[in-house]
Amino acid sequence: MSDETRPSRTAAVIPAAGRGVRLGPGAPKALRALNGTPMLIHAVRAMAASRSVSLVVVVAPPDEASAAEVKTLLADHALPERTDFVVVPGGDTRQESVKLGLDALPPGIDVVLVHDAARPLVPVDTVDGVIEAVREGAPAVVPALPLADTVKQVEARTDGGPELVVATPERARLRAVQTPQGFDRATLVRAHETVTDNVTDDASMVEQLGEPVVVVPGHEEAFKVTRPLDLVLAEAVLARRRANDGF
């Protein structure tokens, strides 16, 4: 089978080493429970729900004990048999952790998703939409939603005093970006080998290469669980899914 006719294979990398201090004291954010199941397991299942995803790489906290704990966690929960799962220790930053996840990918993976463990409820249609856009030729794809609120650019202060508004960006041109973000593997690897700035997402690294990043529709349920109120909202989404779909 030629490269042109060989179906592309997709892997998802899930960095899960963050402490999640804004959620308050307790277990690392990815291990906090939603409906009795760790957020990480929900996030892994969300990626594995796509029949296009053949491998999920979970990047655990750097110490060996945490990596062993995550391996046990995956083994203890029912996950799709068609999908392979790998756990690797992460780095000190998210960027380092994603790079270590990329290094763990075997040959033959052409499309890579990078997904936040703290977005446990992303629907499979969103995952598939990102993968399809990469397969159609986009080197980088992000799911995103229009903003509901007006955004102000301010002159930041570190003393806690009032901040001066310096601009009001045109809201119609702004998007709130979610994950999974999807990439042509070679492009993402090159970005991690080239860009040394500390960035908040992988798509911005590809932007710095001068490569195009395209946006596909995101979903309101792909929100990031960051604060205690987000946990309440996530539980409500799961309750609705159970009532409507038997999720």
GROMACS .gro file of C-alpha atoms in nm:
model
  247
    1MET     CA    1   0.000   0.000   0.000
    2SER     CA    2   0.144   0.338  -0.100
    3ASP     CA    3   0.173   0.634   0.135
    4GLU     CA    4  -0.101   0.805  -0.067
    5THR     CA    5  -0.355   0.526  -0.007
    6ARG     CA    6  -0.246   0.417   0.342
    7PRO     CA    7  -0.499   0.543   0.598
    8SER     CA    8  -0.342   0.788   0.843
    9ARG     CA    9  -0.320   0.676   1.205
   10THR     CA   10  -0.403   0.905   1.493
   11ALA     CA   11  -0.268   0.920   1.848
   12ALA     CA   12  -0.371   1.143   2.136
   13VAL     CA   13  -0.125   1.285   2.388
   14ILE     CA   14  -0.279   1.385   2.722
   15PRO     CA   15  -0.050   1.586   2.953
   16ALA     CA   16  -0.177   1.514   3.305
   17ALA     CA   17   0.097   1.638   3.535
   18GLY     CA   18  -0.062   1.962   3.658
   19ARG     CA   19  -0.141   2.015   4.026
   20GLY     CA   20  -0.454   2.224   3.967
   21VAL     CA   21  -0.406   2.454   4.265
   22ARG     CA   22  -0.711   2.664   4.172
   23LEU     CA   23  -0.931   2.362   4.244
   24GLY     CA   24  -0.815   2.370   4.603
   25PRO     CA   25  -0.621   2.116   4.810
   26GLY     CA   26  -0.633   1.750   4.722
   27ALA     CA   27  -0.520   1.513   4.452
   28PRO     CA   28  -0.364   1.639   4.127
   29LYS     CA   29  -0.629   1.794   3.904
   30ALA     CA   30  -0.639   1.505   3.656
   31LEU     CA   31  -0.714   1.261   3.938
   32ARG     CA   32  -1.004   1.456   4.087
   33ALA     CA   33  -1.326   1.256   4.067
   34LEU     CA   34  -1.626   1.335   3.850
   35ASN     CA   35  -1.922   1.110   3.924
   36GLY     CA   36  -1.680   0.884   4.111
   37THR     CA   37  -1.437   0.852   3.820
   38PRO     CA   38  -1.111   1.050   3.786
   39MET     CA   39  -1.119   1.331   3.532
   40LEU     CA   40  -0.826   1.170   3.355
   41ILE     CA   41  -1.027   0.857   3.283
   42HIS     CA   42  -1.310   1.067   3.140
   43ALA     CA   43  -1.058   1.248   2.918
   44VAL     CA   44  -0.895   0.923   2.802
   45ARG     CA   45  -1.236   0.776   2.721
   46ALA     CA   46  -1.326   1.092   2.528
   47MET     CA   47  -1.022   1.045   2.303
   48ALA     CA   48  -1.071   0.668   2.270
   49ALA     CA   49  -1.436   0.721   2.177
   50SER     CA   50  -1.313   0.826   1.832
   51ARG     CA   51  -1.261   0.522   1.614
   52SER     CA   52  -0.981   0.715   1.444
   53VAL     CA   53  -0.768   0.719   1.762
   54SER     CA   54  -0.558   0.404   1.787
   55LEU     CA   55  -0.325   0.513   2.071
   56VAL     CA   56  -0.355   0.735   2.378
   57VAL     CA   57  -0.036   0.848   2.553
   58VAL     CA   58  -0.091   0.977   2.904
   59VAL     CA   59   0.192   1.195   3.035
   60ALA     CA   60   0.199   1.154   3.413
   61PRO     CA   61   0.379   1.364   3.677
   62PRO     CA   62   0.758   1.324   3.654
   63ASP     CA   63   0.812   1.089   3.949
   64GLU     CA   64   0.796   0.714   3.897
   65ALA     CA   65   0.538   0.665   4.173
   66SER     CA   66   0.289   0.893   3.997
   67ALA     CA   67   0.344   0.721   3.662
   68ALA     CA   68   0.282   0.384   3.831
   69GLU     CA   69  -0.034   0.522   3.991
   70VAL     CA   70  -0.166   0.639   3.653
   71LYS     CA   71  -0.088   0.299   3.496
   72THR     CA   72  -0.285   0.129   3.772
   73LEU     CA   73  -0.569   0.376   3.725
   74LEU     CA   74  -0.596   0.297   3.354
   75ALA     CA   75  -0.584  -0.076   3.424
   76ASP     CA   76  -0.863  -0.049   3.680
   77HIS     CA   77  -1.114   0.123   3.450
   78ALA     CA   78  -1.291  -0.014   3.146
   79LEU     CA   79  -1.136   0.134   2.831
   80PRO     CA   80  -1.202   0.045   2.465
   81GLU     CA   81  -1.006  -0.263   2.360
   82ARG     CA   82  -0.943  -0.127   2.012
   83THR     CA   83  -0.725   0.152   2.157
   84ASP     CA   84  -0.374   0.111   2.300
   85PHE     CA   85  -0.267   0.306   2.607
   86VAL     CA   86   0.080   0.414   2.717
   87VAL     CA   87   0.190   0.607   3.027
   88VAL     CA   88   0.515   0.806   3.036
   89PRO     CA   89   0.660   1.036   3.303
   90GLY     CA   90   0.633   1.404   3.219
   91GLY     CA   91   0.853   1.709   3.260
   92ASP     CA   92   0.853   2.020   3.472
   93THR     CA   93   0.638   2.217   3.226
   94ARG     CA   94   0.346   2.135   3.002
   95GLN     CA   95   0.562   2.195   2.696
   96GLU     CA   96   0.822   1.945   2.819
   97SER     CA   97   0.549   1.692   2.898
   98VAL     CA   98   0.396   1.713   2.551
   99LYS     CA   99   0.742   1.669   2.398
  100LEU     CA  100   0.795   1.354   2.606
  101GLY     CA  101   0.457   1.227   2.491
  102LEU     CA  102   0.556   1.289   2.129
  103ASP     CA  103   0.881   1.102   2.184
  104ALA     CA  104   0.680   0.799   2.296
  105LEU     CA  105   0.483   0.773   1.972
  106PRO     CA  106   0.567   0.476   1.749
  107PRO     CA  107   0.628   0.500   1.372
  108GLY     CA  108   0.319   0.510   1.156
  109ILE     CA  109   0.135   0.781   1.350
  110ASP     CA  110   0.056   1.067   1.114
  111VAL     CA  111  -0.196   1.275   1.311
  112VAL     CA  112  -0.142   1.380   1.673
  113LEU     CA  113  -0.402   1.521   1.908
  114VAL     CA  114  -0.295   1.709   2.220
  115HIS     CA  115  -0.574   1.715   2.478
  116ASP     CA  116  -0.605   1.867   2.824
  117ALA     CA  117  -0.688   1.615   3.094
  118ALA     CA  118  -0.889   1.898   3.250
  119ARG     CA  119  -1.134   1.891   2.956
  120PRO     CA  120  -1.294   1.557   3.040
  121LEU     CA  121  -1.627   1.597   2.861
  122VAL     CA  122  -1.535   1.690   2.503
  123PRO     CA  123  -1.784   1.517   2.268
  124VAL     CA  124  -1.656   1.266   2.014
  125ASP     CA  125  -1.795   1.472   1.724
  126THR     CA  126  -1.554   1.753   1.818
  127VAL     CA  127  -1.262   1.508   1.832
  128ASP     CA  128  -1.354   1.366   1.492
  129GLY     CA  129  -1.393   1.715   1.344
  130VAL     CA  130  -1.038   1.807   1.444
  131ILE     CA  131  -0.895   1.482   1.304
  132GLU     CA  132  -1.080   1.523   0.975
  133ALA     CA  133  -0.948   1.876   0.925
  134VAL     CA  134  -0.589   1.758   0.975
  135ARG     CA  135  -0.642   1.469   0.737
  136GLU     CA  136  -0.772   1.715   0.480
  137GLY     CA  137  -0.439   1.897   0.486
  138ALA     CA  138  -0.432   2.147   0.770
  139PRO     CA  139  -0.101   2.130   0.960
  140ALA     CA  140  -0.269   2.248   1.281
  141VAL     CA  141  -0.632   2.259   1.390
  142VAL     CA  142  -0.798   2.400   1.701
  143PRO     CA  143  -1.161   2.369   1.811
  144ALA     CA  144  -1.296   2.701   1.932
  145LEU     CA  145  -1.610   2.893   2.027
  146PRO     CA  146  -1.712   3.254   1.969
  147LEU     CA  147  -1.688   3.472   2.280
  148ALA     CA  148  -2.004   3.568   2.464
  149ASP     CA  149  -1.841   3.845   2.665
  150THR     CA  150  -1.676   4.168   2.555
  151VAL     CA  151  -1.298   4.147   2.608
  152LYS     CA  152  -1.081   4.432   2.730
  153GLN     CA  153  -0.706   4.459   2.687
  154VAL     CA  154  -0.557   4.616   2.998
  155GLU     CA  155  -0.232   4.754   3.125
  156ALA     CA  156  -0.147   4.481   3.375
  157ARG     CA  157  -0.049   4.568   3.730
  158THR     CA  158   0.118   4.356   3.994
  159ASP     CA  159   0.018   4.562   4.299
  160GLY     CA  160  -0.351   4.469   4.289
  161GLY     CA  161  -0.464   4.818   4.195
  162PRO     CA  162  -0.717   4.910   3.924
  163GLU     CA  163  -0.598   4.825   3.573
  164LEU     CA  164  -0.621   5.072   3.286
  165VAL     CA  165  -0.813   4.959   2.976
  166VAL     CA  166  -0.601   5.019   2.666
  167ALA     CA  167  -0.812   4.854   2.394
  168THR     CA  168  -1.136   4.669   2.321
  169PRO     CA  169  -1.070   4.400   2.058
  170GLU     CA  170  -1.345   4.331   1.807
  171ARG     CA  171  -1.531   4.040   1.962
  172ALA     CA  172  -1.647   3.896   1.629
  173ARG     CA  173  -1.284   3.820   1.541
  174LEU     CA  174  -1.202   3.644   1.870
  175ARG     CA  175  -1.240   3.278   1.961
  176ALA     CA  176  -1.202   3.083   2.285
  177VAL     CA  177  -0.977   2.788   2.199
  178GLN     CA  178  -1.031   2.438   2.336
  179THR     CA  179  -0.873   2.096   2.295
  180PRO     CA  180  -0.804   1.848   2.150
  181GLN     CA  181  -0.579   2.042   1.916
  182GLY     CA  182  -0.479   1.837   1.612
  183PHE     CA  183  -0.155   1.838   1.416
  184ASP     CA  184   0.032   1.682   1.135
  185ARG     CA  185   0.289   1.487   1.335
  186ALA     CA  186   0.594   1.615   1.152
  187THR     CA  187   0.481   1.976   1.197
  188LEU     CA  188   0.425   1.938   1.570
  189VAL     CA  189   0.757   1.761   1.621
  190ARG     CA  190   0.934   2.042   1.433
  191ALA     CA  191   0.757   2.301   1.648
  192HIS     CA  192   0.875   2.135   1.968
  193GLU     CA  193   1.228   2.111   1.833
  194THR     CA  194   1.232   2.475   1.723
  195VAL     CA  195   1.025   2.690   1.959
  196THR     CA  196   1.176   2.750   2.302
  197ASP     CA  197   0.937   3.018   2.428
  198ASN     CA  198   0.707   2.924   2.713
  199VAL     CA  199   0.365   2.893   2.546
  200THR     CA  200   0.014   2.815   2.664
  201ASP     CA  201  -0.083   2.582   2.381
  202ASP     CA  202   0.080   2.383   2.103
  203ALA     CA  203  -0.097   2.566   1.822
  204SER     CA  204   0.087   2.887   1.913
  205MET     CA  205   0.414   2.699   1.862
  206VAL     CA  206   0.306   2.607   1.511
  207GLU     CA  207   0.208   2.970   1.453
  208GLN     CA  208   0.567   3.069   1.536
  209LEU     CA  209   0.687   2.837   1.260
  210GLY     CA  210   0.480   3.043   1.016
  211GLU     CA  211   0.247   2.751   0.947
  212PRO     CA  212  -0.130   2.807   0.923
  213VAL     CA  213  -0.357   2.712   1.211
  214VAL     CA  214  -0.726   2.666   1.129
  215VAL     CA  215  -1.031   2.672   1.354
  216VAL     CA  216  -1.316   2.420   1.359
  217PRO     CA  217  -1.629   2.443   1.575
  218GLY     CA  218  -1.575   2.361   1.939
  219HIS     CA  219  -1.841   2.256   2.188
  220GLU     CA  220  -1.972   2.413   2.508
  221GLU     CA  221  -1.919   2.084   2.694
  222ALA     CA  222  -1.546   2.088   2.616
  223PHE     CA  223  -1.489   2.347   2.890
  224LYS     CA  224  -1.183   2.330   3.112
  225VAL     CA  225  -1.232   2.223   3.474
  226THR     CA  226  -1.022   2.479   3.658
  227ARG     CA  227  -1.219   2.601   3.961
  228PRO     CA  228  -1.458   2.434   4.209
  229LEU     CA  229  -1.762   2.571   4.024
  230ASP     CA  230  -1.642   2.393   3.709
  231LEU     CA  231  -1.661   2.062   3.896
  232VAL     CA  232  -2.025   2.134   3.978
  233LEU     CA  233  -2.098   2.213   3.613
  234ALA     CA  234  -1.918   1.898   3.495
  235GLU     CA  235  -2.123   1.684   3.735
  236ALA     CA  236  -2.439   1.844   3.597
  237VAL     CA  237  -2.334   1.765   3.239
  238LEU     CA  238  -2.268   1.402   3.334
  239ALA     CA  239  -2.607   1.379   3.508
  240ARG     CA  240  -2.781   1.512   3.197
  241ARG     CA  241  -2.592   1.265   2.978
  242ARG     CA  242  -2.692   0.976   3.203
  243ALA     CA  243  -3.056   1.087   3.193
  244ASN     CA  244  -3.065   1.143   2.816
  245ASP     CA  245  -2.822   0.889   2.677
  246GLY     CA  246  -2.750   0.640   2.951
  247PHE     CA  247  -2.388   0.767   2.943
   0.00000   0.00000   0.00000
